[in-house]
Amino acid sequence: MINVIGLGYIGLPTALMLATHGIKVIGTDYNNELVSELNEGNITFSEEGLDELLQSALEKGIKFTTAYQSVDTYIISVPTPYDKISKKIDPSFVIEAVKSVLKVCNVNATLVIESTVSPGTIDKYIRPIIEKEGLVIGEDINIVHAPERIIPGNMLYELINNNRTIGADNKMVGERIASYYKSFCKGKIVVTNIRTAEMTKVVENTFRAVNIAFANELLKICRVDDLDVYEIINICNMHPRVNILQPGPGVGGHCISVDPWFLVGDYPSTAKLVNTSMKINDSMPDHVLYRIHQIMKCNNIDDIGRIGLYGLTYKEDVDDCRESPTLQLLESQERHLAPGLKVFDPYVKDDIVKNQYHDFKNFINDIDMVVIMVGHKHLLENMEVLSNKIVLDTRLVCNNLNAYHL
Ligand code: SAJ
């Protein structure tokens, strides 16, 4: 029996996948409402195939609760935010989860930490908590780090097909945990030590952040001389050893825009490229504002209230708004331009910002210029409504030949 702690974007799909592959699973989360929804068969965020997977897992007997269980194996998948000033990890959720597990776990239990943590977190914060309880790691209890690698928008496919890394003090314990993941994972599972596993996860996301920053910087360079950055990237990418990512309105989500800061926070005098890259990505929402301002001037628009931002989520076809470029832009807009931009996102049902619309037609009717912040499928299917609008396309998804770009 496995007790999965934290039923968010990673814990829930992992729990469901294990439960549908012959493993007894109980999911625990401190959010009572979320637990009831799941027990009633309602998914708590949108992801292709998740609904069907929840129904099959319920049929196989998965249960959700707010209580920690007395079992031999725990998978801890709780958030790991970072402190915006020191850039260091805030490990409080993982620490709380471990403390709660220690109160109930069986002797010789294994704690698998799936949450992304900054390199060294387990040595610095988790081992001391366990040792303080008088437990000997490796004898009374085992620790494993099994960072997840799945991408929102294609989570279930990637859960099954991605390779994985498992870090453990003891190879046999690592292999035992690998066998649970092998119940559904067709990818290769490498077993290494905990420090290495921690580092690989953060490095993977940093690699992507730095590459996106390069594309974003290129975009700004090309803007100076009015060159088409997208054509330039396409041609460069025809070279067999060049693969530049897509520039855009900024980098959001809880991973690429967060994890690289751990390296900056812990290695401030060495992680210089990472630091600069993160700053470039963070500057992109302001670059969008600068372009909005330029395009307003060219088209004699003086009312910011006639401009609409399409998309509030951090990327296409997900409902996750954490650290999204649109939210960053709106925050910045409050400081620079008069507030009043209108906003619409088909995936965001709650009111989370000012001037937010829930009806697409009303949104389109009330604006003269649309800024495409996210290329949701919904927009691609409704492109014709943009034909008589001024368009700033930050994602290169619009077929309107007169669209402006970043
Ligand atoms: N973005 C760009 N240009 C690109 C690609 C992405 O501007 O060429 C932007 C997106 O629009 C978004 C942000 O970057 O705002 C991040 O999106 P993403 O699709 O690159 O990544 P995430 O954050 O959804 O998921 C990442 C993945 N990591 C890598 O690809 C190395 C995923 O595999 C990880 O499991 C996940 O982080 C995580 O949980 O750590």
PDB file of C-alpha atoms in Angstrom, residues 10 13-14 17-18 75 77 112-115 145-150 155 158-167 177-178 180-182 184-192 197 200 204:
ATOM      1  CA  ILE A  10       1.835  15.744  -9.804  1.00  0.00           C
ATOM      2  CA  PRO A  13      -1.842  11.680 -11.678  1.00  0.00           C
ATOM      3  CA  THR A  14       0.896   9.595 -10.010  1.00  0.00           C
ATOM      4  CA  MET A  17      -1.493   5.726 -12.394  1.00  0.00           C
ATOM      5  CA  LEU A  18      -0.228   3.483  -9.564  1.00  0.00           C
ATOM      6  CA  ILE A  75       5.183   9.435  -2.005  1.00  0.00           C
ATOM      7  CA  SER A  77       4.323  15.501  -3.721  1.00  0.00           C
ATOM      8  CA  VAL A 112       9.816   9.035  -1.452  1.00  0.00           C
ATOM      9  CA  ILE A 113      10.048  12.772  -2.066  1.00  0.00           C
ATOM     10  CA  GLU A 114       8.747  13.629  -5.541  1.00  0.00           C
ATOM     11  CA  SER A 115       8.523  17.386  -5.072  1.00  0.00           C
ATOM     12  CA  HIS A 145      14.114  11.300  -4.080  1.00  0.00           C
ATOM     13  CA  ALA A 146      12.144  10.552  -7.264  1.00  0.00           C
ATOM     14  CA  PRO A 147      11.676  13.890  -9.061  1.00  0.00           C
ATOM     15  CA  GLU A 148       8.864  14.015 -11.581  1.00  0.00           C
ATOM     16  CA  ARG A 149       9.443  15.109 -15.181  1.00  0.00           C
ATOM     17  CA  ILE A 150       5.964  15.295 -16.706  1.00  0.00           C
ATOM     18  CA  MET A 155       1.044  14.533 -18.357  1.00  0.00           C
ATOM     19  CA  GLU A 158       4.777  11.481 -20.242  1.00  0.00           C
ATOM     20  CA  LEU A 159       4.102   9.612 -16.983  1.00  0.00           C
ATOM     21  CA  ILE A 160       4.110   6.418 -18.975  1.00  0.00           C
ATOM     22  CA  ASN A 161       6.839   7.172 -21.500  1.00  0.00           C
ATOM     23  CA  ASN A 162       9.440   9.462 -19.873  1.00  0.00           C
ATOM     24  CA  ASN A 163      12.664   8.144 -18.403  1.00  0.00           C
ATOM     25  CA  ARG A 164      12.952   8.748 -14.656  1.00  0.00           C
ATOM     26  CA  THR A 165      15.645   9.319 -12.034  1.00  0.00           C
ATOM     27  CA  ILE A 166      15.565   7.864  -8.554  1.00  0.00           C
ATOM     28  CA  GLY A 167      18.003   8.959  -5.872  1.00  0.00           C
ATOM     29  CA  ILE A 177      10.861   2.030  -5.398  1.00  0.00           C
ATOM     30  CA  ALA A 178      11.773   1.854  -9.107  1.00  0.00           C
ATOM     31  CA  TYR A 180       6.588   0.577  -8.219  1.00  0.00           C
ATOM     32  CA  TYR A 181       7.151   3.161 -10.937  1.00  0.00           C
ATOM     33  CA  LYS A 182       7.873   0.377 -13.434  1.00  0.00           C
ATOM     34  CA  PHE A 184       3.237   1.920 -15.346  1.00  0.00           C
ATOM     35  CA  CYS A 185       6.431   3.599 -16.623  1.00  0.00           C
ATOM     36  CA  LYS A 186       7.838   2.273 -19.895  1.00  0.00           C
ATOM     37  CA  GLY A 187      10.834   4.628 -19.760  1.00  0.00           C
ATOM     38  CA  LYS A 188      14.282   3.857 -18.392  1.00  0.00           C
ATOM     39  CA  ILE A 189      14.658   4.367 -14.629  1.00  0.00           C
ATOM     40  CA  VAL A 190      18.141   5.344 -13.453  1.00  0.00           C
ATOM     41  CA  VAL A 191      18.977   4.778  -9.791  1.00  0.00           C
ATOM     42  CA  THR A 192      21.601   7.149  -8.373  1.00  0.00           C
ATOM     43  CA  ALA A 197      18.864  13.230  -8.348  1.00  0.00           C
ATOM     44  CA  THR A 200      19.449  16.643 -12.286  1.00  0.00           C
ATOM     45  CA  GLU A 204      16.781  20.037 -16.588  1.00  0.00           C
TER      46      GLU A 204
END
